[in-house]
Tab-separated table of C-alpha atoms and ligand atoms in Angstrom:
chain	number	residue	atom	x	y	z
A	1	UNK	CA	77.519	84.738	81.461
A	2	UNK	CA	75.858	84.342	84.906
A	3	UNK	CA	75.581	87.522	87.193
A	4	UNK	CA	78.079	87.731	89.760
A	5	UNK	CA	76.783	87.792	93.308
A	6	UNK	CA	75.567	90.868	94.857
A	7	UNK	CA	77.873	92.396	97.107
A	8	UNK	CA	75.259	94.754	98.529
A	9	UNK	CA	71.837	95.258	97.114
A	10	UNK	CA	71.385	95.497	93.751
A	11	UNK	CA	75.247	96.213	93.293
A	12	UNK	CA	77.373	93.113	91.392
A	13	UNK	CA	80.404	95.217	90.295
A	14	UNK	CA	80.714	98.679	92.646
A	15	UNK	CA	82.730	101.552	91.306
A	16	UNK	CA	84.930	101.718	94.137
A	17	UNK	CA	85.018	100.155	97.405
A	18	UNK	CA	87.207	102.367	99.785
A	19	UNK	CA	87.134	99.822	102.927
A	20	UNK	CA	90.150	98.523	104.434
A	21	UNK	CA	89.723	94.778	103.824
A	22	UNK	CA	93.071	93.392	103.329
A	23	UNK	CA	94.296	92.483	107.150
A	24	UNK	CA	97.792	93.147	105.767
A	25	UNK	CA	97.241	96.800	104.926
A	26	UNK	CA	94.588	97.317	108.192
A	27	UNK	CA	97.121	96.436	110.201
A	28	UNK	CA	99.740	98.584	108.850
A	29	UNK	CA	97.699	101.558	109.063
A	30	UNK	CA	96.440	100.988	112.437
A	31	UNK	CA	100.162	101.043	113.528
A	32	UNK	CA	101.143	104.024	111.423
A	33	UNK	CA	98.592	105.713	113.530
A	34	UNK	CA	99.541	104.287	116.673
A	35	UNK	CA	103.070	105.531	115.979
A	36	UNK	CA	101.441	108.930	115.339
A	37	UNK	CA	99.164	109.179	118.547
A	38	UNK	CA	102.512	107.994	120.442
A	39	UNK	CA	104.640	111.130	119.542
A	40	UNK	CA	101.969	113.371	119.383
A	41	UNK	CA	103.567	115.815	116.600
A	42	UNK	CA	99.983	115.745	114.839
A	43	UNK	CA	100.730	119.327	112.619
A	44	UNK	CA	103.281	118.804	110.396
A	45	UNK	CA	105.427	116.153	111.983
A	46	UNK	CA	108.123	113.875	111.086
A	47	UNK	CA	106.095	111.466	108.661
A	48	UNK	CA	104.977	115.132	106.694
A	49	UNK	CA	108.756	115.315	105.635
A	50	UNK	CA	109.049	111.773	104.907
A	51	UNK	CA	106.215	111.691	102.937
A	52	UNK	CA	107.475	114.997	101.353
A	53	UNK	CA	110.828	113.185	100.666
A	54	UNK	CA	109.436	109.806	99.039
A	55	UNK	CA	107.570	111.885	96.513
A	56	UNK	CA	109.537	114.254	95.855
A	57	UNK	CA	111.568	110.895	94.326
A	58	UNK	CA	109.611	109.153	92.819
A	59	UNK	CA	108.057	112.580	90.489
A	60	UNK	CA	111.823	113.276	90.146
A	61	UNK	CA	111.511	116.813	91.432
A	62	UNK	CA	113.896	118.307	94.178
A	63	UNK	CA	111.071	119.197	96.450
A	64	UNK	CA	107.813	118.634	97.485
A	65	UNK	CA	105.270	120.285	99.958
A	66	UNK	CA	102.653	118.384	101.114
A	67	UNK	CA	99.289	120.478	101.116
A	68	UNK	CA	95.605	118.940	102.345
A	69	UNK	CA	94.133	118.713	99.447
A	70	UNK	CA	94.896	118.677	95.059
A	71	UNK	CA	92.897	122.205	95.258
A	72	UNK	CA	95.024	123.285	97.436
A	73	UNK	CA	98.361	122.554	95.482
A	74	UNK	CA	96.801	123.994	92.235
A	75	UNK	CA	95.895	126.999	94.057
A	76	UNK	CA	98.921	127.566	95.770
A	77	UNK	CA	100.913	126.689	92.302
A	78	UNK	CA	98.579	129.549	91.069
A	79	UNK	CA	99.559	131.657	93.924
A	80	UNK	CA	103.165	130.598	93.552
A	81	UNK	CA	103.242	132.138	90.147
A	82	UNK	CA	102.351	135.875	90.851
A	83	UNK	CA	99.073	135.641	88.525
A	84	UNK	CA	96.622	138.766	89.233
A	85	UNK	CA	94.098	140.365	86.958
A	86	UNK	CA	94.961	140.575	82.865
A	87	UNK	CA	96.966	137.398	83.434
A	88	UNK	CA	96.040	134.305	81.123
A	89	UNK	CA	96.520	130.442	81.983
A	90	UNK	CA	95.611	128.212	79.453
A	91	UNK	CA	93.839	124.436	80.450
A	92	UNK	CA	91.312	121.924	78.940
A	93	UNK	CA	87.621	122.386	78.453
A	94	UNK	CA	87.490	119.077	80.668
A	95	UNK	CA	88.747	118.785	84.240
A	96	UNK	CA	87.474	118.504	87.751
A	97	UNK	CA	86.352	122.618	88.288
A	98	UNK	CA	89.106	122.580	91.158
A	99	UNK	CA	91.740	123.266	87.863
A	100	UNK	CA	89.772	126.678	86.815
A	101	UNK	CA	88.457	127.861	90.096
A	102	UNK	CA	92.402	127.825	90.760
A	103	UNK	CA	92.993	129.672	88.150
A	104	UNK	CA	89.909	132.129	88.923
A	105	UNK	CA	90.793	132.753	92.493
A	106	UNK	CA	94.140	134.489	91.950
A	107	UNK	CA	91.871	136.933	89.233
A	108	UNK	CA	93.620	135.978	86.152
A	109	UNK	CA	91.930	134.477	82.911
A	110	UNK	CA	91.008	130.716	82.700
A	111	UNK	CA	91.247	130.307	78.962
A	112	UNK	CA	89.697	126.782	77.977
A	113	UNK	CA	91.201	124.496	75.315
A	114	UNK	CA	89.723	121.678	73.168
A	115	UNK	CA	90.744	118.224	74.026
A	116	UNK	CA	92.012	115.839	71.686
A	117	UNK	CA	90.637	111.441	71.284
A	118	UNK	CA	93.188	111.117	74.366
A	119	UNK	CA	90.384	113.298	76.481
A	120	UNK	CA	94.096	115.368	77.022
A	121	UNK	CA	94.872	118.989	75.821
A	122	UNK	CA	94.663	119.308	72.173
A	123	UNK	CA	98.332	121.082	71.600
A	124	UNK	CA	96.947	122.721	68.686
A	125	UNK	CA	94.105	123.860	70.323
A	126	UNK	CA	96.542	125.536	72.406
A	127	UNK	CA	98.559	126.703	69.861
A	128	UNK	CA	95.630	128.846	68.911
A	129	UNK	CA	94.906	130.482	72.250
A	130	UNK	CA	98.110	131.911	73.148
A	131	UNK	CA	98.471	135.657	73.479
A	132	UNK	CA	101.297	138.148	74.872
A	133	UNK	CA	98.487	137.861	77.949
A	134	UNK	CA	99.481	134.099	78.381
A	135	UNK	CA	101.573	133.685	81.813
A	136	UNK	CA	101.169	129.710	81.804
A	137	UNK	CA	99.970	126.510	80.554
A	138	UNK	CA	97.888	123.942	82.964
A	139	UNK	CA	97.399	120.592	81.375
A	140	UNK	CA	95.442	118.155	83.009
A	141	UNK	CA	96.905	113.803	82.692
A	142	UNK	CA	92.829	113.099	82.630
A	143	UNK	CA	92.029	109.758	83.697
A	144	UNK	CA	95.568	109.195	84.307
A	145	UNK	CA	96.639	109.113	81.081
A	146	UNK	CA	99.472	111.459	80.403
A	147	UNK	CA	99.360	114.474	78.065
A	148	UNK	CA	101.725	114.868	74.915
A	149	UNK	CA	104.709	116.713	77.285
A	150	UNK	CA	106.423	116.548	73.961
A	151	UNK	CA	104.520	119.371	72.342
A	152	UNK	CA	102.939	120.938	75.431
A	153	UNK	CA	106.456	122.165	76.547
A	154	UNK	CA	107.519	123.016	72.812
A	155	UNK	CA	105.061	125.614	73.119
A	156	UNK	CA	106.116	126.541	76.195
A	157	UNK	CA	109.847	126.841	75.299
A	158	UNK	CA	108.696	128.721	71.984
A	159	UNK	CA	106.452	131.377	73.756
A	160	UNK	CA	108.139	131.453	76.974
A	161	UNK	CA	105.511	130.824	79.593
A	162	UNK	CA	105.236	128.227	82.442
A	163	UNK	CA	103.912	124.522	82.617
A	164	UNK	CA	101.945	124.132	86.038
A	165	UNK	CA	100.995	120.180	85.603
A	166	UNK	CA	98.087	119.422	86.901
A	167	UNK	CA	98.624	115.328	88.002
A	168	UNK	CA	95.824	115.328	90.246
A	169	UNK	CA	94.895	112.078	88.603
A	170	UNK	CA	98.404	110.521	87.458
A	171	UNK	CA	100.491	109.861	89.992
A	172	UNK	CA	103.136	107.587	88.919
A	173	UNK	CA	102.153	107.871	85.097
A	174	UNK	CA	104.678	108.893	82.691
A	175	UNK	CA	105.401	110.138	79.169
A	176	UNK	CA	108.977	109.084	77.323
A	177	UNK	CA	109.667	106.816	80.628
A	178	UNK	CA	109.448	110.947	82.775
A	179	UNK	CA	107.418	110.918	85.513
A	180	UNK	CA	104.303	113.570	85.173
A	181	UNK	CA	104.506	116.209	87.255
A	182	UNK	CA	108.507	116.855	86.973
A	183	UNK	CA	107.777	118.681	82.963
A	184	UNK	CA	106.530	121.561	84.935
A	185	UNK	CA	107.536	124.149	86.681
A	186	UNK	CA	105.317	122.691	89.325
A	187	UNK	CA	103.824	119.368	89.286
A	188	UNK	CA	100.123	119.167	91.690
A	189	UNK	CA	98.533	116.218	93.086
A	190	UNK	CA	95.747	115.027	95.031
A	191	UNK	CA	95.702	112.193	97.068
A	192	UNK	CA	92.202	112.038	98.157
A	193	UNK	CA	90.304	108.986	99.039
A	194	UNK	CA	89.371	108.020	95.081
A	195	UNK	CA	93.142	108.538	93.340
A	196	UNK	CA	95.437	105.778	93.065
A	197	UNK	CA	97.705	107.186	95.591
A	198	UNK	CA	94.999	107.581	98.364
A	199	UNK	CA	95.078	109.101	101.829
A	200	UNK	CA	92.032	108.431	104.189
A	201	UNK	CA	90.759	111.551	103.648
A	202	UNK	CA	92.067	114.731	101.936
A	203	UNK	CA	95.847	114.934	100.553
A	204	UNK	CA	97.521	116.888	98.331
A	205	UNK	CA	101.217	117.785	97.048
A	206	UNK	CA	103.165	120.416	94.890
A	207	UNK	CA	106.537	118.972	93.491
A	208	UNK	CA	109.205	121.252	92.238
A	209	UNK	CA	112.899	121.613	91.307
A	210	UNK	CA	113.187	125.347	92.392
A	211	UNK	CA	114.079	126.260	96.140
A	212	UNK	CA	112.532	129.727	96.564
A	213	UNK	CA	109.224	128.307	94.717
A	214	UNK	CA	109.290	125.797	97.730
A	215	UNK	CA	110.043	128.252	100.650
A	216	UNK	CA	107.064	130.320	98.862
A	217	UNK	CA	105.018	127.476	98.807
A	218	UNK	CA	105.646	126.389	102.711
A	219	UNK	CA	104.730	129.574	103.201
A	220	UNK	CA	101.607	129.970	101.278
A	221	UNK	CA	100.246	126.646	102.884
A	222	UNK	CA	100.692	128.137	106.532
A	223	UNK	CA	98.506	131.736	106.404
A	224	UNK	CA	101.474	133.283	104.617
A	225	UNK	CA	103.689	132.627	107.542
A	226	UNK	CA	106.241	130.258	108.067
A	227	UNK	CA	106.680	129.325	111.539
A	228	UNK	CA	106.585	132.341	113.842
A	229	UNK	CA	107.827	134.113	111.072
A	230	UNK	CA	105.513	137.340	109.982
A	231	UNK	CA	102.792	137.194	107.715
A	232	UNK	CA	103.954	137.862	103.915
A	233	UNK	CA	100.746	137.416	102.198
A	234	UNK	CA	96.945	136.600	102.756
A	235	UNK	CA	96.926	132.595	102.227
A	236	UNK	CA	95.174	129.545	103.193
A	237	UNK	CA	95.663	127.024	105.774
A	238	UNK	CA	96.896	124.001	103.700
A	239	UNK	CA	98.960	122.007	105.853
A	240	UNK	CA	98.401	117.930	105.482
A	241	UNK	CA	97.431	116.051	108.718
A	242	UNK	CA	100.453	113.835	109.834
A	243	UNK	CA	98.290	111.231	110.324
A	244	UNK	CA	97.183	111.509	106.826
A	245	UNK	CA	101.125	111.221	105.564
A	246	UNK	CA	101.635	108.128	107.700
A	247	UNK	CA	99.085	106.156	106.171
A	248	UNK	CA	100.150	107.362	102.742
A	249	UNK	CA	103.390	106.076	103.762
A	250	UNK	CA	103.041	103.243	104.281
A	251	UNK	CA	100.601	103.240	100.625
A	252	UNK	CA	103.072	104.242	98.571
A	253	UNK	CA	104.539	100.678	99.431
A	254	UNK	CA	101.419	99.080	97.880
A	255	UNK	CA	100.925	101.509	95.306
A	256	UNK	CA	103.388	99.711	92.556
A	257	UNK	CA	101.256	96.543	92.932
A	258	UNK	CA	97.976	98.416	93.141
A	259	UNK	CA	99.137	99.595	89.299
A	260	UNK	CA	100.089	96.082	88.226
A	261	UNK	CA	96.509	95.262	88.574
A	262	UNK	CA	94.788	98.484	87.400
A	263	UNK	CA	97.446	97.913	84.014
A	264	UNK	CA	96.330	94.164	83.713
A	265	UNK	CA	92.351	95.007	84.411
A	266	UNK	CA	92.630	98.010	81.774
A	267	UNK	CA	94.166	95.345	79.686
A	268	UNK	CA	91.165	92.875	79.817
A	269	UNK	CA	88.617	95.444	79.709
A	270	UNK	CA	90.481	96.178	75.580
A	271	UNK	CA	90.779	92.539	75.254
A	272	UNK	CA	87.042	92.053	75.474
A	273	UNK	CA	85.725	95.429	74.567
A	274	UNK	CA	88.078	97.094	71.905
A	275	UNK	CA	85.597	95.826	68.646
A	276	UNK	CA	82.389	97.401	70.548
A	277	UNK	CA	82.991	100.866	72.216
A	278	UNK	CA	85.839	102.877	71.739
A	279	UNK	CA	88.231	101.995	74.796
A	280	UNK	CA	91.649	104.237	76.111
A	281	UNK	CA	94.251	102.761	73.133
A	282	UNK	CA	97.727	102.208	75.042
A	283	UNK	CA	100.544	104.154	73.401
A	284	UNK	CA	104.363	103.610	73.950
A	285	UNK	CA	105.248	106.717	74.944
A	286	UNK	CA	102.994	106.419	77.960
A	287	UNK	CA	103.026	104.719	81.303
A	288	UNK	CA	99.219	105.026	82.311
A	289	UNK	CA	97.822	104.879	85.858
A	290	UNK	CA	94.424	104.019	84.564
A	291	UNK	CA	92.835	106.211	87.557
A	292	UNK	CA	89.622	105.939	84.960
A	293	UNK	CA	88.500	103.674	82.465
A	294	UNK	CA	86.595	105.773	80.195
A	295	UNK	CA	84.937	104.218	77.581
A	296	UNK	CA	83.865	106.505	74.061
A	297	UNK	CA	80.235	105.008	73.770
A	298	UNK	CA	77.012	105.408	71.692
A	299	UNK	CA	73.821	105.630	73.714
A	300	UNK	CA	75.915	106.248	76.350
A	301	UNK	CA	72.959	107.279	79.242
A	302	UNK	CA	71.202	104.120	77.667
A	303	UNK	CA	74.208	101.698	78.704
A	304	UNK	CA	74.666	103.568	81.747
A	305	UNK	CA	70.749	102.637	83.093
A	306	UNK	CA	71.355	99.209	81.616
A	307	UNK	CA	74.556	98.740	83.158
A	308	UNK	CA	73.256	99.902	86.549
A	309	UNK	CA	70.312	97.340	86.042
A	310	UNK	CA	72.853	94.458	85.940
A	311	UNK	CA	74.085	95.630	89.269
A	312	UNK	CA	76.963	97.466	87.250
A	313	UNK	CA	78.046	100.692	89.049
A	314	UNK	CA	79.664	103.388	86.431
A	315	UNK	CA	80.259	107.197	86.193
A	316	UNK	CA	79.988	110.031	84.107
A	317	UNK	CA	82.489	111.816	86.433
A	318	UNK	CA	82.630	115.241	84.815
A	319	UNK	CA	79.265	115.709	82.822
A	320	UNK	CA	79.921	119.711	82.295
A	321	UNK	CA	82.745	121.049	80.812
A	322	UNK	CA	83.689	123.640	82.884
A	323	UNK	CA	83.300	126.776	80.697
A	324	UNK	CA	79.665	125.406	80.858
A	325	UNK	CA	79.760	125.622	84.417
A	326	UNK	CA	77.905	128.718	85.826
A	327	UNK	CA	80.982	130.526	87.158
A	328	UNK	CA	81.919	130.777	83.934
A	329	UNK	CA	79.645	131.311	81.365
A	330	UNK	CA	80.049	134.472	81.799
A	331	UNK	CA	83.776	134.315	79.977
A	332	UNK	CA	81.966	133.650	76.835
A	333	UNK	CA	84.066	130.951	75.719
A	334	UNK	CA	82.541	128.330	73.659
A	335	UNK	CA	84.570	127.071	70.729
A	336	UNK	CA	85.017	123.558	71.788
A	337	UNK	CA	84.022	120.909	69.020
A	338	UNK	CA	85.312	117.765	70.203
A	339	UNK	CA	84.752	118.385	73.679
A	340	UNK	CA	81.287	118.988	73.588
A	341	UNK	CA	81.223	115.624	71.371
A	342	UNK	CA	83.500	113.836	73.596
A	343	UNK	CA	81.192	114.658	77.044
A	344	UNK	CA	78.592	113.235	75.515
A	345	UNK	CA	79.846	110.186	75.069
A	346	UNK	CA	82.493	109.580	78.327
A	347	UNK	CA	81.528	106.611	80.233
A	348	UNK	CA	83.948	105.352	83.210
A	349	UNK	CA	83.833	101.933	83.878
A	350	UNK	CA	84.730	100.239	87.567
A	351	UNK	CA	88.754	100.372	88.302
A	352	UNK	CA	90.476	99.702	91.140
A	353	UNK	CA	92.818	97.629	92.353
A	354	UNK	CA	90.469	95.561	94.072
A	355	UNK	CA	88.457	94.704	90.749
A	356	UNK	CA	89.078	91.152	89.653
A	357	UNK	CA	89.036	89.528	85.984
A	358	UNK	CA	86.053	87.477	86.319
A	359	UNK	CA	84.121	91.078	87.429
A	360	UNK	CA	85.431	93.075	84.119
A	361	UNK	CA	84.109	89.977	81.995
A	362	UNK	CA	80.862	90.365	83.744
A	363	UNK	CA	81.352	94.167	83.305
A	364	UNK	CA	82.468	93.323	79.455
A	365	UNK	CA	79.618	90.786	79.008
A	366	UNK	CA	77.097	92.930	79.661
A	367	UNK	CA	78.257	95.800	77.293
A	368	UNK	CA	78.357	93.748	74.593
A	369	UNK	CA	74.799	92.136	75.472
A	370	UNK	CA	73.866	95.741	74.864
A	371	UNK	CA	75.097	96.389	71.692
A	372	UNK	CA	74.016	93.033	70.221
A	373	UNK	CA	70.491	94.215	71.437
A	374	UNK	CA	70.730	91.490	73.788
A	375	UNK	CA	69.451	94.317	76.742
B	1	LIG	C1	91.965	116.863	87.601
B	1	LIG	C2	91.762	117.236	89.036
B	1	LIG	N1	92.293	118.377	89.495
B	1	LIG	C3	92.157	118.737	90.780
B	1	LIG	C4	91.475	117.961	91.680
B	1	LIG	C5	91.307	118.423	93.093
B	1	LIG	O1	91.845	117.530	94.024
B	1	LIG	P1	91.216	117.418	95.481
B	1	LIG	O2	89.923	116.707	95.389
B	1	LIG	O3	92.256	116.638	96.248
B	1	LIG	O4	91.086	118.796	96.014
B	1	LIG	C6	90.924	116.754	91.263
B	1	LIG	C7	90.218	115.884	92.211
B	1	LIG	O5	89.172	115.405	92.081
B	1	LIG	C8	91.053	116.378	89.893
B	1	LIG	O6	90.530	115.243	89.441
């Protein structure tokens, strides 16, 4: 197959391409911030509790408070759950670091679990790790591919401790037809500029069905003070920008046909890959997002500088697992066989709802080209 034109030198395929092309959607934005500068109400105004509303629906929680960032809702979920020193939460080997460090920063125990093939927590693995210490369970839907909910919250029903979901990556995935995020006691996402639900900047939201978890929560995003109300607790300023809610307003409209494409691309990237690298096998008890498309793949760095040659743009996106990372080596933990395979081997190839068929058989062409020897 031909190369595809360069878009910008040296780049055929890019990763992502976060520019506003589409008059359409330029245009709506620019008027959901027009609408914004007109009333003025830039700290927590009216499209905050819209915004609030709409996803509070479609996760299928009662509430939701809208936070500026996914760290921020996983830190505030932390926060939200009384953890302190002694405490243990149990999450995968392999996640963004923001899913520990939230962890970390209320002084309880990040306790690291193997993954399984799905790049998902290995319920067994966690199976193994729980102790009378264990206060809560944080899976992660990597890649936007939902965990096994099924056994995750068998576990958690058996040993009585909470499910703090961490969806960062899967909004409006689900497992068994559920949306992520409603499992959980709490359900946190981000919506920053890369996820499929993206804000021009940084977003975030906690989704719950329990009322005093969201007046804590309102709270905890606003110093530890709601309102003019006194000061509780030491917190955070985590309130999201209005303007950033209006413009993932008017998103979410485009979001279910942003995911018709991601599902058909993810589609032809198995269709012409599936007998050379190991590709993300569809499953019917999931509805995936595809945020990623990580292929399993021999020679992976190899491909990678080969790929990049071609004008191919990929990512490892989280090379370190993060009991590797330096803030916490010092835990000690290191039984994780199929992560430390899996890392290895994690390539992400370009999704987005932007990406078009004859790009992923350029994309698909040239992976094969490298297996055949072809490079
Ligand atoms: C799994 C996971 N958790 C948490 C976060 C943190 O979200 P944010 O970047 O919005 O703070 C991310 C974002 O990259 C993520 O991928």
């Amino acid at each position: 197959m031909d190369p595809l034109p360069e878009v910008r030198p040296g780049v055929r395929v890019p990763f992502l391409d976060l520019r506003v092309a589409d008059p359409g959607q330029r245009q709506r934005l620019l008027d959901a911030i027009d609408r914004v500068l007109q009333h003025g109400r830039l700290v927590l105004g009216p499209e905050v509790a819209q915004f609030e509303a709409r996803v509070a629906a479609t996760v299928g929680h009662r509430h939701c408070v809208a936070v500026n960032s996914g760290t921020d809702a996983l830190y505030f979920a932390m926060r939200a759950l009384d953890l302190g020193p002694g405490d243990e939460v149990i999450l995968p080997a392999l996640s963004w670091v923001a899913t520990a460090n939230a962890i970390a920063l209320t002084g309880a125990t990040p306790v690291f679990a193997d993954i399984g093939d799905d790049l998902n927590l290995d319920p067994d693995a966690v199976a193994g790790l729980i102790t009378s210490r264990t206060r809560a369970l944080l899976p992660v839907h990597y890649t936007g591919r939902p965990c096994d909910m099924d056994r995750l919250m068998a576990l958690a029903d058996r040993y009585h401790f909470a499910v703090v979901e961490d969806t960062a990556q899967a909004f409006g995935a689900a497992w068994r037809g559920r949306p992520v995020g409603s499992f959980g006691l709490l359900g946190c996402f981000s919506m920053n500029p890369m996820k499929v639900l993206n804000a021009c900047g940084e977003a975030g939201a906690v989704t719950t069905d329990r009322e005093d978890l969201r007046a804590r929560l309102e709270r905890l995003r606003h110093s530890g003070a709601l309102g003019r109300s006194p000061c509780t607790e030491p917190s955070l300023n985590g309130r999201l920008d209005t303007l950033q809610a209006a413009i993932l307003l008017e998103r979410m409209d485009l979001l279910p046909g942003w995911l018709a494409v991601r599902r058909q691309r993810a589609a032809d990237y198995g269709a012409h890959l599936t007998e050379v690298v190991r590709v993300p096998a569809p499953t019917p008890e999931r509805t995936e997002v595809h945020y990623l498309y990580p292929i399993l793949a021999e020679g992976r760095d190899e491909l990678m500088a080969y790929l990049a040659r071609e004008g191919i743009e990929t990512q490892i996106h989280h090379p370190v697992l993060m009991p590797d990372q330096p803030a916490y080596q010092g835990l000690g933990q290191n039984h994780f066989p199929k992560a430390r395979t899996l890392v290895k081997r994690i390539l992400c190839l370009p999704i987005h709802e932007k990406l078009t068929l004859r790009e992923v058989e350029f994309v698909a062409d040239r992976v094969r080209r490298f297996y055949r020897g072809g490079a």
